[in-house]
């Protein structure tokens, strides 16, 4: 497809089949993007997100792949480019969180989490660096726990600190390409990933430690992503802590 015949900007959202990713897909669709909803194993959920975006009047497709597998993700990028003519924005929300104390943490769990969160982010960043169109944006996802020092979050925070590091370096490496590279670091957001395994008392605690005295909602994060994906072109090489004022 000739992009001069289709000026619509195109976004690929990894992990778009649930949680924050779904809200981002919906927001970008509302902003006029054509959207590719990436998923690993939740095909039905991804198709439901696609249907919702199409109902908003957007063009949308679902694409499947393991973010840590460079060959599968290259095919994902191929599919999006074949459908829409190119890619302008990649939002890399795909990730897993396994918590526990560092002293007793299962190294198999560490390897599994780091494969998705670090290698996966690296694969997606590498492909984005080579295939985003001029004027594009790569938005990776970190966590406010990289500076929160909360007990039990060490392994997860370590994986996301790596994401921040590679993101900020890549922004400098892409000098001259007119591609912005940033990381979004949410605080406590009411998603299944965050709420799973937590008691009502602990959830209430998290909501009260935030100066705004509530948990974040996926739409709160989607607003920031929409800024970085659209008009926020002067924001580059940054980690944005989206957490309601949490230290």
CSV table of C-alpha atoms in Angstrom, one decimal:
chain,number,residue,atom,x,y,z
A,1,UNK,CA,0.0,0.0,0.0
A,2,UNK,CA,1.4,3.4,-0.9
A,3,UNK,CA,1.6,5.6,2.2
A,4,UNK,CA,1.0,8.7,0.2
A,5,UNK,CA,-2.5,7.3,-0.5
A,6,UNK,CA,-3.0,6.5,3.2
A,7,UNK,CA,-1.6,9.3,5.5
A,8,UNK,CA,-3.1,7.6,8.6
A,9,UNK,CA,-0.4,7.0,11.2
A,10,UNK,CA,0.1,3.3,12.2
A,11,UNK,CA,0.8,2.0,15.7
A,12,UNK,CA,1.8,-1.5,16.9
A,13,UNK,CA,1.0,-2.2,20.5
A,14,UNK,CA,2.6,-5.2,22.0
A,15,UNK,CA,0.6,-6.8,24.8
A,16,UNK,CA,-2.4,-5.0,23.4
A,17,UNK,CA,-4.8,-7.8,24.3
A,18,UNK,CA,-5.3,-6.8,27.9
A,19,UNK,CA,-4.7,-4.3,30.7
A,20,UNK,CA,-2.9,-1.1,29.9
A,21,UNK,CA,-2.2,-2.3,26.4
A,22,UNK,CA,-5.9,-2.4,25.6
A,23,UNK,CA,-6.5,1.1,26.9
A,24,UNK,CA,-3.6,2.3,24.7
A,25,UNK,CA,-5.1,0.6,21.6
A,26,UNK,CA,-8.5,2.3,22.3
A,27,UNK,CA,-6.9,5.7,22.8
A,28,UNK,CA,-4.7,5.6,19.7
A,29,UNK,CA,-7.7,4.3,17.7
A,30,UNK,CA,-9.7,7.3,19.0
A,31,UNK,CA,-6.8,9.6,17.9
A,32,UNK,CA,-7.1,8.3,14.4
A,33,UNK,CA,-4.3,5.7,14.3
A,34,UNK,CA,-4.5,2.4,12.5
A,35,UNK,CA,-3.6,-0.1,15.1
A,36,UNK,CA,-2.0,-3.6,15.3
A,37,UNK,CA,-2.9,-5.4,18.4
A,38,UNK,CA,-0.1,-7.8,19.3
A,39,UNK,CA,-0.7,-10.8,21.5
A,40,UNK,CA,1.3,-13.8,22.6
A,41,UNK,CA,-1.4,-16.4,23.5
A,42,UNK,CA,-4.7,-14.6,24.0
A,43,UNK,CA,-6.1,-14.7,20.5
A,44,UNK,CA,-9.8,-14.2,21.4
A,45,UNK,CA,-9.0,-11.3,23.7
A,46,UNK,CA,-6.9,-9.6,20.9
A,47,UNK,CA,-9.7,-10.1,18.4
A,48,UNK,CA,-12.1,-8.5,20.8
A,49,UNK,CA,-9.8,-5.4,21.1
A,50,UNK,CA,-9.6,-5.3,17.3
A,51,UNK,CA,-13.4,-5.4,17.1
A,52,UNK,CA,-13.7,-2.5,19.6
A,53,UNK,CA,-11.2,-0.4,17.6
A,54,UNK,CA,-13.0,-1.1,14.4
A,55,UNK,CA,-16.3,-0.1,16.0
A,56,UNK,CA,-14.6,3.3,16.7
A,57,UNK,CA,-14.0,3.6,13.0
A,58,UNK,CA,-10.3,2.6,13.1
A,59,UNK,CA,-8.5,0.2,10.9
A,60,UNK,CA,-7.1,-2.6,13.1
A,61,UNK,CA,-5.6,-6.1,13.0
A,62,UNK,CA,-4.4,-8.7,15.5
A,63,UNK,CA,-0.8,-10.0,15.2
A,64,UNK,CA,0.7,-12.9,17.2
A,65,UNK,CA,4.3,-13.5,18.3
A,66,UNK,CA,6.6,-14.1,21.2
A,67,UNK,CA,8.3,-10.7,21.9
A,68,UNK,CA,11.6,-12.5,22.8
A,69,UNK,CA,11.8,-14.3,19.5
A,70,UNK,CA,13.3,-12.1,16.9
A,71,UNK,CA,12.0,-14.2,14.0
A,72,UNK,CA,8.4,-14.2,15.2
A,73,UNK,CA,8.5,-10.5,15.9
A,74,UNK,CA,10.1,-9.7,12.5
A,75,UNK,CA,7.1,-11.5,11.0
A,76,UNK,CA,4.8,-9.3,13.2
A,77,UNK,CA,6.4,-6.2,11.8
A,78,UNK,CA,6.2,-7.6,8.3
A,79,UNK,CA,2.4,-8.2,8.7
A,80,UNK,CA,1.8,-4.7,10.0
A,81,UNK,CA,3.7,-3.2,7.2
A,82,UNK,CA,2.0,-5.3,4.6
A,83,UNK,CA,-1.4,-4.3,5.9
A,84,UNK,CA,-0.9,-0.6,6.6
A,85,UNK,CA,2.1,0.4,4.5
A,86,UNK,CA,4.5,1.1,7.4
A,87,UNK,CA,4.8,1.6,11.1
A,88,UNK,CA,5.0,5.0,12.9
A,89,UNK,CA,4.7,4.1,16.6
A,90,UNK,CA,5.6,1.1,18.6
A,91,UNK,CA,4.2,0.8,22.1
A,92,UNK,CA,5.9,-2.0,23.9
A,93,UNK,CA,3.7,-2.9,26.9
A,94,UNK,CA,4.3,-6.7,26.8
A,95,UNK,CA,5.8,-7.9,30.1
A,96,UNK,CA,5.4,-10.2,33.1
A,97,UNK,CA,5.8,-9.5,36.8
A,98,UNK,CA,6.9,-12.1,39.3
A,99,UNK,CA,7.6,-10.8,42.8
A,100,UNK,CA,9.5,-12.2,45.7
A,101,UNK,CA,12.5,-11.5,47.9
A,102,UNK,CA,15.9,-11.5,46.2
A,103,UNK,CA,17.5,-13.8,48.8
A,104,UNK,CA,15.1,-16.7,48.0
A,105,UNK,CA,13.9,-15.9,44.5
A,106,UNK,CA,13.6,-18.8,42.1
A,107,UNK,CA,16.2,-18.4,39.3
A,108,UNK,CA,14.0,-20.1,36.8
A,109,UNK,CA,11.4,-17.5,37.4
A,110,UNK,CA,14.1,-14.8,37.1
A,111,UNK,CA,15.1,-16.2,33.7
A,112,UNK,CA,11.5,-16.4,32.5
A,113,UNK,CA,10.8,-12.8,33.5
A,114,UNK,CA,14.0,-11.5,32.1
A,115,UNK,CA,13.4,-13.3,28.8
A,116,UNK,CA,10.2,-11.4,28.3
A,117,UNK,CA,11.0,-8.1,30.0
A,118,UNK,CA,14.6,-7.6,28.9
A,119,UNK,CA,15.2,-9.8,25.8
A,120,UNK,CA,11.7,-9.0,24.6
A,121,UNK,CA,12.1,-5.3,25.0
A,122,UNK,CA,15.5,-5.5,23.3
A,123,UNK,CA,14.1,-7.4,20.3
A,124,UNK,CA,11.2,-5.0,19.9
A,125,UNK,CA,13.5,-2.0,20.3
A,126,UNK,CA,16.0,-3.4,17.7
A,127,UNK,CA,13.2,-3.9,15.2
A,128,UNK,CA,11.7,-0.5,15.8
A,129,UNK,CA,15.1,1.2,15.4
A,130,UNK,CA,15.4,-0.3,11.9
A,131,UNK,CA,11.8,-0.1,10.7
A,132,UNK,CA,10.0,2.9,12.2
A,133,UNK,CA,9.3,5.6,9.7
A,134,UNK,CA,10.8,9.1,10.1
A,135,UNK,CA,8.7,11.0,12.6
A,136,UNK,CA,8.0,7.9,14.6
A,137,UNK,CA,8.1,7.0,18.2
A,138,UNK,CA,9.1,4.0,20.3
A,139,UNK,CA,7.6,3.8,23.7
A,140,UNK,CA,8.9,1.1,26.1
A,141,UNK,CA,7.4,0.3,29.5
A,142,UNK,CA,9.3,0.4,32.8
A,143,UNK,CA,7.8,0.7,36.3
A,144,UNK,CA,8.0,3.2,39.1
A,145,UNK,CA,9.4,0.4,41.2
A,146,UNK,CA,12.8,1.1,39.7
A,147,UNK,CA,13.1,3.9,42.2
A,148,UNK,CA,10.5,2.7,44.8
A,149,UNK,CA,12.8,0.2,46.6
A,150,UNK,CA,9.7,-1.8,47.7
A,151,UNK,CA,10.5,-5.1,49.3
A,152,UNK,CA,9.6,-8.0,47.0
A,153,UNK,CA,9.9,-6.1,43.8
A,154,UNK,CA,13.7,-6.5,43.3
A,155,UNK,CA,13.7,-9.0,40.5
A,156,UNK,CA,11.0,-7.2,38.6
A,157,UNK,CA,12.6,-3.8,39.1
A,158,UNK,CA,15.9,-5.2,37.9
A,159,UNK,CA,14.3,-6.3,34.6
A,160,UNK,CA,12.6,-2.9,34.1
A,161,UNK,CA,15.8,-0.9,35.0
A,162,UNK,CA,17.4,-2.7,32.1
A,163,UNK,CA,14.6,-1.5,29.9
A,164,UNK,CA,15.1,2.1,31.0
A,165,UNK,CA,18.9,1.8,30.3
A,166,UNK,CA,18.5,0.4,26.8
A,167,UNK,CA,15.7,2.9,26.0
A,168,UNK,CA,17.7,6.0,27.0
A,169,UNK,CA,20.8,4.9,25.1
A,170,UNK,CA,18.8,4.0,22.0
A,171,UNK,CA,17.3,7.5,21.9
A,172,UNK,CA,20.9,8.9,21.5
A,173,UNK,CA,21.9,6.2,19.0
A,174,UNK,CA,19.0,7.2,16.7
A,175,UNK,CA,20.3,10.8,16.3
A,176,UNK,CA,19.3,12.2,12.9
A,177,UNK,CA,16.5,9.7,12.2
A,178,UNK,CA,13.6,11.8,13.7
A,179,UNK,CA,12.5,8.9,15.9
A,180,UNK,CA,11.8,9.5,19.6
A,181,UNK,CA,12.5,6.8,22.2
A,182,UNK,CA,11.1,7.0,25.7
A,183,UNK,CA,10.0,4.8,28.5
A,184,UNK,CA,6.8,5.1,30.5
A,185,UNK,CA,7.1,4.0,34.2
A,186,UNK,CA,3.6,3.5,35.7
A,187,UNK,CA,3.0,3.3,39.4
A,188,UNK,CA,0.2,1.1,40.9
A,189,UNK,CA,-2.4,0.7,38.2
A,190,UNK,CA,-5.6,-1.3,38.6
A,191,UNK,CA,-4.9,-4.1,36.1
A,192,UNK,CA,-5.0,-7.8,36.5
A,193,UNK,CA,-1.2,-7.9,36.5
A,194,UNK,CA,-1.0,-5.6,39.5
A,195,UNK,CA,-4.0,-6.8,41.4
A,196,UNK,CA,-3.3,-10.6,41.2
A,197,UNK,CA,-2.4,-12.1,44.5
A,198,UNK,CA,-2.9,-8.9,46.5
A,199,UNK,CA,-5.3,-8.7,49.5
A,200,UNK,CA,-7.9,-5.9,49.7
A,201,UNK,CA,-5.9,-4.4,52.5
A,202,UNK,CA,-2.7,-4.3,50.5
A,203,UNK,CA,-4.5,-2.7,47.5
A,204,UNK,CA,-6.0,-0.1,49.8
A,205,UNK,CA,-2.5,0.6,51.1
A,206,UNK,CA,-1.2,1.2,47.6
A,207,UNK,CA,-4.0,3.5,46.8
A,208,UNK,CA,-3.3,5.6,50.0
A,209,UNK,CA,0.4,6.0,49.5
A,210,UNK,CA,-0.2,7.9,46.3
A,211,UNK,CA,-0.7,11.6,46.9
A,212,UNK,CA,-3.8,11.5,44.7
A,213,UNK,CA,-5.1,8.7,47.0
A,214,UNK,CA,-6.2,6.3,44.3
A,215,UNK,CA,-4.8,3.6,42.1
A,216,UNK,CA,-4.0,4.6,38.6
A,217,UNK,CA,-6.3,3.5,35.8
A,218,UNK,CA,-5.2,2.2,32.4
A,219,UNK,CA,-6.6,5.3,30.8
A,220,UNK,CA,-4.2,7.5,32.9
A,221,UNK,CA,-1.3,5.8,31.3
A,222,UNK,CA,-2.8,5.8,27.8
A,223,UNK,CA,-3.0,9.6,28.0
A,224,UNK,CA,0.7,9.8,28.4
A,225,UNK,CA,1.4,7.3,25.7
A,226,UNK,CA,-0.9,9.3,23.3
A,227,UNK,CA,1.2,12.4,24.0
A,228,UNK,CA,4.4,10.6,23.2
A,229,UNK,CA,2.9,9.0,20.1
A,230,UNK,CA,1.5,12.2,18.8
A,231,UNK,CA,2.3,15.8,19.7
A,232,UNK,CA,5.1,15.2,22.3
A,233,UNK,CA,7.9,15.3,19.8
A,234,UNK,CA,10.2,17.3,22.1
A,235,UNK,CA,10.2,14.6,24.7
A,236,UNK,CA,13.0,12.2,23.8
A,237,UNK,CA,15.3,9.9,25.7
A,238,UNK,CA,13.3,10.2,28.9
A,239,UNK,CA,11.6,7.9,31.5
A,240,UNK,CA,8.2,9.4,32.4
A,241,UNK,CA,7.0,8.3,35.9
A,242,UNK,CA,3.2,8.1,35.6
A,243,UNK,CA,2.2,7.4,39.2
A,244,UNK,CA,0.1,10.2,40.7
A,245,UNK,CA,3.1,11.6,42.6
A,246,UNK,CA,4.4,8.4,44.1
A,247,UNK,CA,8.0,9.0,45.1
